[in-house]
XYZ file of N, CA and C in Angstrom:
270
model
N -44.682 64.062 65.225
C -44.781 63.244 64.027
C -45.439 61.922 64.410
N -46.351 61.443 63.567
C -47.060 60.201 63.827
C -46.212 58.983 63.532
N -46.702 57.860 63.989
C -45.990 56.605 63.746
C -46.303 56.091 62.349
N -45.310 55.493 61.739
C -45.475 54.913 60.413
C -46.075 53.524 60.559
N -47.076 53.226 59.780
C -47.695 51.904 59.842
C -46.813 50.883 59.122
N -46.981 49.601 59.441
C -46.224 48.574 58.721
C -46.422 48.656 57.206
N -47.630 48.928 56.775
C -47.902 49.026 55.336
C -47.145 50.199 54.712
N -47.060 51.312 55.434
C -46.321 52.476 54.928
C -44.820 52.181 54.849
N -44.292 51.491 55.871
C -42.868 51.122 55.844
C -42.585 50.183 54.681
N -43.466 49.218 54.467
C -43.289 48.282 53.351
C -43.322 49.030 52.022
N -44.230 49.984 51.890
C -44.337 50.750 50.642
C -43.046 51.509 50.347
N -42.426 52.068 51.382
C -41.156 52.777 51.192
C -40.083 51.810 50.703
N -40.006 50.643 51.314
C -38.987 49.667 50.917
C -39.228 49.160 49.497
N -40.489 48.936 49.136
C -40.781 48.508 47.763
C -40.427 49.613 46.763
N -40.572 50.859 47.169
C -40.162 51.982 46.316
C -38.646 51.963 46.117
N -37.904 51.641 47.176
C -36.443 51.526 47.061
C -36.085 50.446 46.047
N -36.769 49.307 46.109
C -36.519 48.226 45.146
C -36.801 48.716 43.727
N -37.869 49.465 43.554
C -38.214 50.003 42.241
C -37.115 50.939 41.723
N -36.594 51.784 42.604
C -35.513 52.698 42.210
C -34.254 51.909 41.865
N -33.945 50.884 42.650
C -32.794 50.033 42.326
C -32.953 49.433 40.933
N -34.145 48.940 40.642
C -34.394 48.346 39.327
C -34.198 49.363 38.205
N -34.693 50.577 38.414
C -34.579 51.618 37.397
C -33.136 52.052 37.167
N -32.308 51.957 38.212
C -30.937 52.473 38.128
C -29.891 51.362 38.154
N -30.305 50.144 37.835
C -29.414 48.990 37.909
C -28.110 49.200 37.142
N -28.195 49.580 35.888
C -26.984 49.749 35.072
C -26.045 50.793 35.676
N -26.611 51.887 36.122
C -25.816 52.959 36.735
C -25.123 52.465 38.014
N -25.853 51.724 38.831
C -25.292 51.217 40.086
C -24.197 50.185 39.816
N -24.440 49.291 38.870
C -23.433 48.281 38.521
C -22.172 48.965 37.990
N -22.334 49.950 37.116
C -21.170 50.680 36.595
C -20.406 51.373 37.722
N -21.133 51.936 38.682
C -20.506 52.591 39.828
C -19.727 51.576 40.663
N -20.303 50.392 40.891
C -19.598 49.343 41.639
C -18.297 48.947 40.949
N -18.347 48.822 39.640
C -17.145 48.464 38.879
C -16.079 49.547 39.043
N -16.492 50.799 38.897
C -15.554 51.919 38.982
C -14.975 52.065 40.387
N -15.832 52.004 41.408
C -15.399 52.272 42.778
C -14.633 51.119 43.413
N -15.000 49.890 43.100
C -14.372 48.755 43.787
C -13.465 47.924 42.893
N -13.486 48.225 41.606
C -12.672 47.443 40.686
C -13.244 46.064 40.413
N -14.518 45.884 40.735
C -15.180 44.597 40.502
C -15.289 44.305 39.014
N -15.366 43.035 38.705
C -15.718 42.661 37.338
C -17.211 42.916 37.173
N -17.683 42.951 35.939
C -19.111 43.170 35.706
C -19.933 42.059 36.362
N -19.478 40.827 36.241
C -20.229 39.707 36.828
C -20.311 39.851 38.343
N -19.183 40.174 38.990
C -19.185 40.340 40.447
C -20.091 41.499 40.854
N -20.035 42.592 40.124
C -20.882 43.747 40.427
C -22.359 43.394 40.270
N -22.697 42.601 39.259
C -24.088 42.174 39.063
C -24.552 41.289 40.224
N -23.668 40.399 40.680
C -24.008 39.537 41.823
C -24.219 40.386 43.070
N -23.334 41.348 43.302
C -23.473 42.235 44.457
C -24.769 43.035 44.378
N -25.075 43.546 43.205
C -26.320 44.293 43.023
C -27.522 43.393 43.301
N -27.502 42.198 42.725
C -28.624 41.267 42.902
C -28.811 40.897 44.365
N -27.709 40.714 45.077
C -27.791 40.395 46.506
C -28.396 41.551 47.292
N -27.938 42.761 47.017
C -28.473 43.935 47.709
C -29.957 44.117 47.412
N -30.347 43.895 46.174
C -31.756 44.011 45.794
C -32.590 42.963 46.517
N -32.085 41.728 46.575
C -32.816 40.642 47.239
C -32.982 40.917 48.731
N -31.936 41.434 49.365
C -32.019 41.763 50.791
C -33.037 42.873 51.021
N -33.029 43.876 50.154
C -33.986 44.979 50.275
C -35.410 44.484 50.068
N -35.607 43.615 49.099
C -36.933 43.050 48.843
C -37.399 42.216 50.037
N -36.493 41.447 50.612
C -36.824 40.652 51.802
C -37.221 41.564 52.957
N -36.456 42.636 53.156
C -36.768 43.585 54.224
C -38.129 44.241 53.998
N -38.478 44.479 52.756
C -39.773 45.092 52.440
C -40.926 44.200 52.863
N -40.713 42.898 52.867
C -41.802 41.981 53.206
C -41.955 41.778 54.712
N -40.981 42.180 55.524
C -41.042 41.944 56.965
C -42.288 42.507 57.644
N -42.684 43.752 57.366
C -43.859 44.282 58.061
C -45.130 43.462 57.820
N -45.181 42.710 56.743
C -46.371 41.922 56.442
C -46.315 40.520 57.031
N -45.207 40.159 57.656
C -45.041 38.796 58.156
C -45.451 38.608 59.604
N -45.281 39.624 60.405
C -45.550 39.492 61.828
C -46.848 40.213 62.151
N -47.722 39.493 62.789
C -48.992 40.067 63.211
C -49.163 39.751 64.686
N -49.729 40.642 65.405
C -49.928 40.378 66.818
C -50.651 41.531 67.470
N -50.718 41.443 68.769
C -51.353 42.497 69.530
C -50.618 42.652 70.844
N -50.689 43.832 71.409
C -50.064 44.093 72.692
C -51.150 44.016 73.747
N -50.910 43.161 74.744
C -51.875 42.968 75.823
C -51.233 43.346 77.150
N -52.056 43.654 78.137
C -51.500 43.951 79.461
C -50.773 42.730 80.017
N -49.769 42.987 80.834
C -48.987 41.937 81.466
C -49.404 41.810 82.922
N -49.063 40.690 83.530
C -49.280 40.529 84.967
C -48.251 41.320 85.769
N -47.181 41.726 85.107
C -46.132 42.510 85.745
C -46.475 43.991 85.591
N -46.522 44.716 86.707
C -46.870 46.142 86.609
C -45.942 46.897 85.658
N -46.505 47.833 84.916
C -45.805 48.723 84.006
C -45.193 48.006 82.808
N -45.624 46.803 82.548
C -45.114 46.087 81.384
C -46.274 45.622 80.525
N -45.978 45.380 79.286
C -46.953 44.813 78.359
C -46.312 43.617 77.685
N -47.132 42.745 77.146
C -46.633 41.593 76.408
C -47.096 41.702 74.968
N -46.214 41.347 74.060
C -46.548 41.332 72.645
C -46.853 39.899 72.251
N -48.060 39.663 71.814
C -48.465 38.340 71.361
C -48.423 38.334 69.842
N -47.642 37.433 69.306
C -47.472 37.356 67.860
C -48.224 36.164 67.310
N -48.736 36.332 66.123
C -49.333 35.205 65.416
C -48.624 35.076 64.082
N -48.461 33.879 63.646
C -47.748 33.622 62.399
C -48.761 33.470 61.281
N -48.540 34.215 60.218
C -49.425 34.112 59.055
C -49.114 32.811 58.334
N -50.133 32.057 58.021
C -49.943 30.794 57.309
C -50.079 31.029 55.816
N -49.182 30.435 55.090
C -49.261 30.522 53.635
C -50.230 29.465 53.139
N -50.912 29.772 52.058
C -51.820 28.784 51.496
C -51.015 27.586 51.033
N -51.547 26.418 51.306
C -50.855 25.194 50.935
C -49.882 24.728 52.001
N -49.758 25.503 53.089
C -48.840 25.135 54.160
C -49.482 24.083 55.045
N -48.676 23.178 55.549
C -49.200 22.125 56.407
C -49.220 22.552 57.861
N -48.738 23.763 58.188
C -48.681 24.219 59.578
C -49.864 25.070 59.920
């Protein structure tokens, strides 16, 4: 099996977010039933889980770099570069 590219991994995570959005009411109702949460607490829990999933989906697009040979035999070094956001002072 081949390796999954960062873009492919991100696409899967964004699909998960889409499914969460489509099934929000069902998931919130399940949280209420299973944990005895109030509707407000279940909505907060759902929103937190969705936000974490969305954040995870963006990770593959944040780190860029290349693997270069190391001075140490049988090792490589990963050189990372940070993507700058427009309007950033860094």
